[in-house]
Amino acid sequence: MTLKPNNTKRVVFGISGASGAILAIEALKILRDLPGYETHLIISSGAALTIPLETSYNLEEVMALADHCHDNANIGAAVASGTFRTIGMLVIPCSMKTVAGIAAGFSSNLLLRAADVTLKEARPLVLMPRESPLSIIHLRNLLSVAEAGATVVPPMVTYYNGPASLADMNHHLIGKALGR
C-alpha cells in the first residue's frame, strides 16, 4: 500500500447509475468518518439521475460527503493518471454498462479511465454490480473484470449476520466491499 507523505490513504470512489445509490452514500459516510482517508468521487450521469430517485439525498449532499469531486467528463483529472497514488478504487453501485466499459478497456469517461488505471497499476478495484437476473453477457463481463484483477462484490442479501433492518443489511454489504 502506497501512502502520501502525510499517511493519507487516497481512495477513488465511483458511483454509476445502477440501483443501490444508498450503498454508495453509506460507504462514503463511513470513509469520511475514518481518520486518514481521502476520497475522490466520480459520479456518472446515470448516478446523478438515480440518486434523487432512490434516496432522500440530492447530488450536492452526496458530493459533500467526499473530500474531492471530479467531473466524469474530465478525462484529464488527476485520478486518470497512474502517478496519482491511491490505495484503490470502489465503484458502488456498478452498472452493467460500467462493468462492460471496464471489461473492454473502453475509457470513454473519467470513471472508466480511473478504473482502467487502477487495474493497470495493480491496485485494488472493487466493483459492486447491480443487476438481476444476469445475462450471459453480464457474466462474461464480470468474469473478464475479475480475471483482470477486480474484486466483484455483488450486494447479495445475507441472513447469517441476523440483520434487524435494511440499514443493518446495507452496512454488512458495505463492510464486505470496504474490507477488500
GROMACS .gro file of C-alpha atoms in nm:
model
  180
    1MET     CA    1   0.000   0.000   0.000
    2THR     CA    2   0.143   0.335  -0.105
    3LEU     CA    3   0.057   0.630   0.112
    4LYS     CA    4   0.101   1.001   0.063
    5PRO     CA    5   0.379   1.152   0.277
    6ASN     CA    6   0.128   1.251   0.546
    7ASN     CA    7  -0.002   0.890   0.550
    8THR     CA    8  -0.336   0.987   0.397
    9LYS     CA    9  -0.496   0.693   0.221
   10ARG     CA   10  -0.647   0.813  -0.107
   11VAL     CA   11  -0.947   0.621  -0.235
   12VAL     CA   12  -1.112   0.678  -0.571
   13PHE     CA   13  -1.486   0.627  -0.539
   14GLY     CA   14  -1.717   0.587  -0.837
   15ILE     CA   15  -2.095   0.589  -0.834
   16SER     CA   16  -2.259   0.463  -1.151
   17GLY     CA   17  -2.625   0.463  -1.249
   18ALA     CA   18  -2.729   0.123  -1.119
   19SER     CA   19  -2.985   0.091  -0.844
   20GLY     CA   20  -2.835   0.097  -0.496
   21ALA     CA   21  -2.722   0.459  -0.457
   22ILE     CA   22  -2.782   0.435  -0.081
   23LEU     CA   23  -2.495   0.185  -0.060
   24ALA     CA   24  -2.259   0.445  -0.207
   25ILE     CA   25  -2.385   0.714   0.030
   26GLU     CA   26  -2.341   0.494   0.336
   27ALA     CA   27  -1.991   0.386   0.223
   28LEU     CA   28  -1.889   0.749   0.170
   29LYS     CA   29  -2.011   0.832   0.522
   30ILE     CA   30  -1.802   0.550   0.667
   31LEU     CA   31  -1.490   0.660   0.477
   32ARG     CA   32  -1.550   1.023   0.577
   33ASP     CA   33  -1.556   0.925   0.943
   34LEU     CA   34  -1.241   0.710   0.927
   35PRO     CA   35  -0.928   0.908   1.010
   36GLY     CA   36  -0.659   0.916   0.744
   37TYR     CA   37  -0.876   0.857   0.435
   38GLU     CA   38  -0.919   1.098   0.144
   39THR     CA   39  -1.197   1.026  -0.104
   40HIS     CA   40  -1.200   1.128  -0.470
   41LEU     CA   41  -1.555   1.096  -0.600
   42ILE     CA   42  -1.670   1.047  -0.960
   43ILE     CA   43  -2.044   1.037  -1.031
   44SER     CA   44  -2.176   0.912  -1.364
   45SER     CA   45  -2.465   1.087  -1.539
   46GLY     CA   46  -2.682   0.783  -1.466
   47ALA     CA   47  -2.597   0.805  -1.096
   48ALA     CA   48  -2.683   1.176  -1.096
   49LEU     CA   49  -3.033   1.077  -1.208
   50THR     CA   50  -3.064   0.774  -0.977
   51ILE     CA   51  -2.950   0.935  -0.650
   52PRO     CA   52  -3.253   1.168  -0.604
   53LEU     CA   53  -3.493   0.900  -0.729
   54GLU     CA   54  -3.382   0.635  -0.480
   55THR     CA   55  -3.272   0.839  -0.180
   56SER     CA   56  -3.359   1.148   0.018
   57TYR     CA   57  -3.024   1.299  -0.085
   58ASN     CA   58  -2.961   1.545  -0.365
   59LEU     CA   59  -2.645   1.544  -0.573
   60GLU     CA   60  -2.481   1.827  -0.379
   61GLU     CA   61  -2.532   1.646  -0.048
   62VAL     CA   62  -2.369   1.332  -0.185
   63MET     CA   63  -2.078   1.530  -0.328
   64ALA     CA   64  -2.029   1.696   0.012
   65LEU     CA   65  -1.955   1.351   0.162
   66ALA     CA   66  -1.631   1.330  -0.041
   67ASP     CA   67  -1.308   1.521   0.004
   68HIS     CA   68  -1.276   1.586  -0.370
   69CYS     CA   69  -1.524   1.557  -0.657
   70HIS     CA   70  -1.422   1.511  -1.018
   71ASP     CA   71  -1.629   1.578  -1.329
   72ASN     CA   72  -1.688   1.248  -1.509
   73ALA     CA   73  -1.624   1.425  -1.841
   74ASN     CA   74  -1.278   1.543  -1.729
   75ILE     CA   75  -1.067   1.258  -1.862
   76GLY     CA   76  -0.756   1.459  -1.770
   77ALA     CA   77  -0.829   1.476  -1.396
   78ALA     CA   78  -0.554   1.366  -1.160
   79VAL     CA   79  -0.727   1.033  -1.083
   80ALA     CA   80  -0.687   0.939  -1.453
   81SER     CA   81  -0.311   0.904  -1.410
   82GLY     CA   82  -0.112   0.617  -1.265
   83THR     CA   83   0.116   0.872  -1.099
   84PHE     CA   84  -0.175   0.974  -0.875
   85ARG     CA   85  -0.114   0.735  -0.587
   86THR     CA   86  -0.417   0.570  -0.432
   87ILE     CA   87  -0.484   0.261  -0.226
   88GLY     CA   88  -0.751   0.157  -0.476
   89MET     CA   89  -1.093   0.227  -0.617
   90LEU     CA   90  -1.452   0.134  -0.535
   91VAL     CA   91  -1.747   0.150  -0.773
   92ILE     CA   92  -2.069   0.130  -0.572
   93PRO     CA   93  -2.313   0.059  -0.726
   94CYS     CA   94  -2.162  -0.058  -1.052
   95SER     CA   95  -2.396  -0.071  -1.351
   96MET     CA   96  -2.355  -0.340  -1.614
   97LYS     CA   97  -2.273  -0.060  -1.859
   98THR     CA   98  -1.979   0.036  -1.636
   99VAL     CA   99  -1.874  -0.328  -1.596
  100ALA     CA  100  -1.880  -0.364  -1.975
  101GLY     CA  101  -1.669  -0.050  -2.020
  102ILE     CA  102  -1.410  -0.169  -1.769
  103ALA     CA  103  -1.406  -0.520  -1.920
  104ALA     CA  104  -1.345  -0.378  -2.268
  105GLY     CA  105  -1.092  -0.117  -2.158
  106PHE     CA  106  -1.325   0.146  -2.305
  107SER     CA  107  -1.218   0.454  -2.110
  108SER     CA  108  -1.472   0.699  -2.253
  109ASN     CA  109  -1.517   0.890  -1.925
  110LEU     CA  110  -1.326   0.955  -1.604
  111LEU     CA  111  -1.489   0.676  -1.403
  112LEU     CA  112  -1.391   0.418  -1.664
  113ARG     CA  113  -1.043   0.566  -1.708
  114ALA     CA  114  -0.981   0.569  -1.332
  115ALA     CA  115  -1.087   0.202  -1.313
  116ASP     CA  116  -0.859   0.120  -1.606
  117VAL     CA  117  -0.567   0.297  -1.435
  118THR     CA  118  -0.641   0.116  -1.109
  119LEU     CA  119  -0.616  -0.220  -1.287
  120LYS     CA  120  -0.304  -0.132  -1.488
  121GLU     CA  121  -0.131  -0.015  -1.171
  122ALA     CA  122  -0.231  -0.342  -0.998
  123ARG     CA  123  -0.422  -0.159  -0.727
  124PRO     CA  124  -0.740  -0.298  -0.572
  125LEU     CA  125  -1.053  -0.233  -0.776
  126VAL     CA  126  -1.376  -0.333  -0.602
  127LEU     CA  127  -1.698  -0.341  -0.804
  128MET     CA  128  -2.043  -0.382  -0.652
  129PRO     CA  129  -2.251  -0.475  -0.958
  130ARG     CA  130  -2.627  -0.435  -0.951
  131GLU     CA  131  -2.841  -0.634  -1.191
  132SER     CA  132  -3.074  -0.929  -1.174
  133PRO     CA  133  -3.110  -1.162  -1.344
  134LEU     CA  134  -2.767  -1.175  -1.504
  135SER     CA  135  -2.741  -1.243  -1.875
  136ILE     CA  136  -2.457  -1.441  -2.030
  137ILE     CA  137  -2.310  -1.107  -2.145
  138HIS     CA  138  -2.312  -0.977  -1.787
  139LEU     CA  139  -2.150  -1.296  -1.661
  140ARG     CA  140  -1.877  -1.281  -1.927
  141ASN     CA  141  -1.802  -0.918  -1.848
  142LEU     CA  142  -1.790  -0.990  -1.474
  143LEU     CA  143  -1.553  -1.280  -1.539
  144SER     CA  144  -1.340  -1.054  -1.757
  145VAL     CA  145  -1.301  -0.784  -1.490
  146ALA     CA  146  -1.228  -1.048  -1.227
  147GLU     CA  147  -0.961  -1.203  -1.449
  148ALA     CA  148  -0.813  -0.854  -1.496
  149GLY     CA  149  -0.778  -0.818  -1.118
  150ALA     CA  150  -1.100  -0.658  -0.997
  151THR     CA  151  -1.288  -0.793  -0.698
  152VAL     CA  152  -1.658  -0.838  -0.771
  153VAL     CA  153  -1.874  -0.794  -0.460
  154PRO     CA  154  -2.243  -0.816  -0.556
  155PRO     CA  155  -2.474  -0.684  -0.285
  156MET     CA  156  -2.623  -1.024  -0.211
  157VAL     CA  157  -2.876  -1.048   0.068
  158THR     CA  158  -2.740  -1.233   0.371
  159TYR     CA  159  -2.917  -1.367   0.675
  160TYR     CA  160  -2.639  -1.529   0.879
  161ASN     CA  161  -2.549  -1.194   1.035
  162GLY     CA  162  -2.903  -1.150   1.170
  163PRO     CA  163  -2.991  -0.811   1.020
  164ALA     CA  164  -3.274  -0.637   1.202
  165SER     CA  165  -3.322  -0.369   0.938
  166LEU     CA  166  -3.237  -0.266   0.584
  167ALA     CA  167  -2.972  -0.034   0.732
  168ASP     CA  168  -2.810  -0.337   0.902
  169MET     CA  169  -2.811  -0.521   0.570
  170ASN     CA  170  -2.659  -0.222   0.390
  171HIS     CA  171  -2.380  -0.187   0.646
  172HIS     CA  172  -2.298  -0.555   0.618
  173LEU     CA  173  -2.277  -0.527   0.237
  174ILE     CA  174  -2.062  -0.215   0.256
  175GLY     CA  175  -1.833  -0.385   0.506
  176LYS     CA  176  -1.773  -0.663   0.253
  177ALA     CA  177  -1.672  -0.408  -0.012
  178LEU     CA  178  -1.458  -0.193   0.215
  179GLY     CA  179  -1.286  -0.498   0.359
  180ARG     CA  180  -1.129  -0.573   0.021
   0.00000   0.00000   0.00000
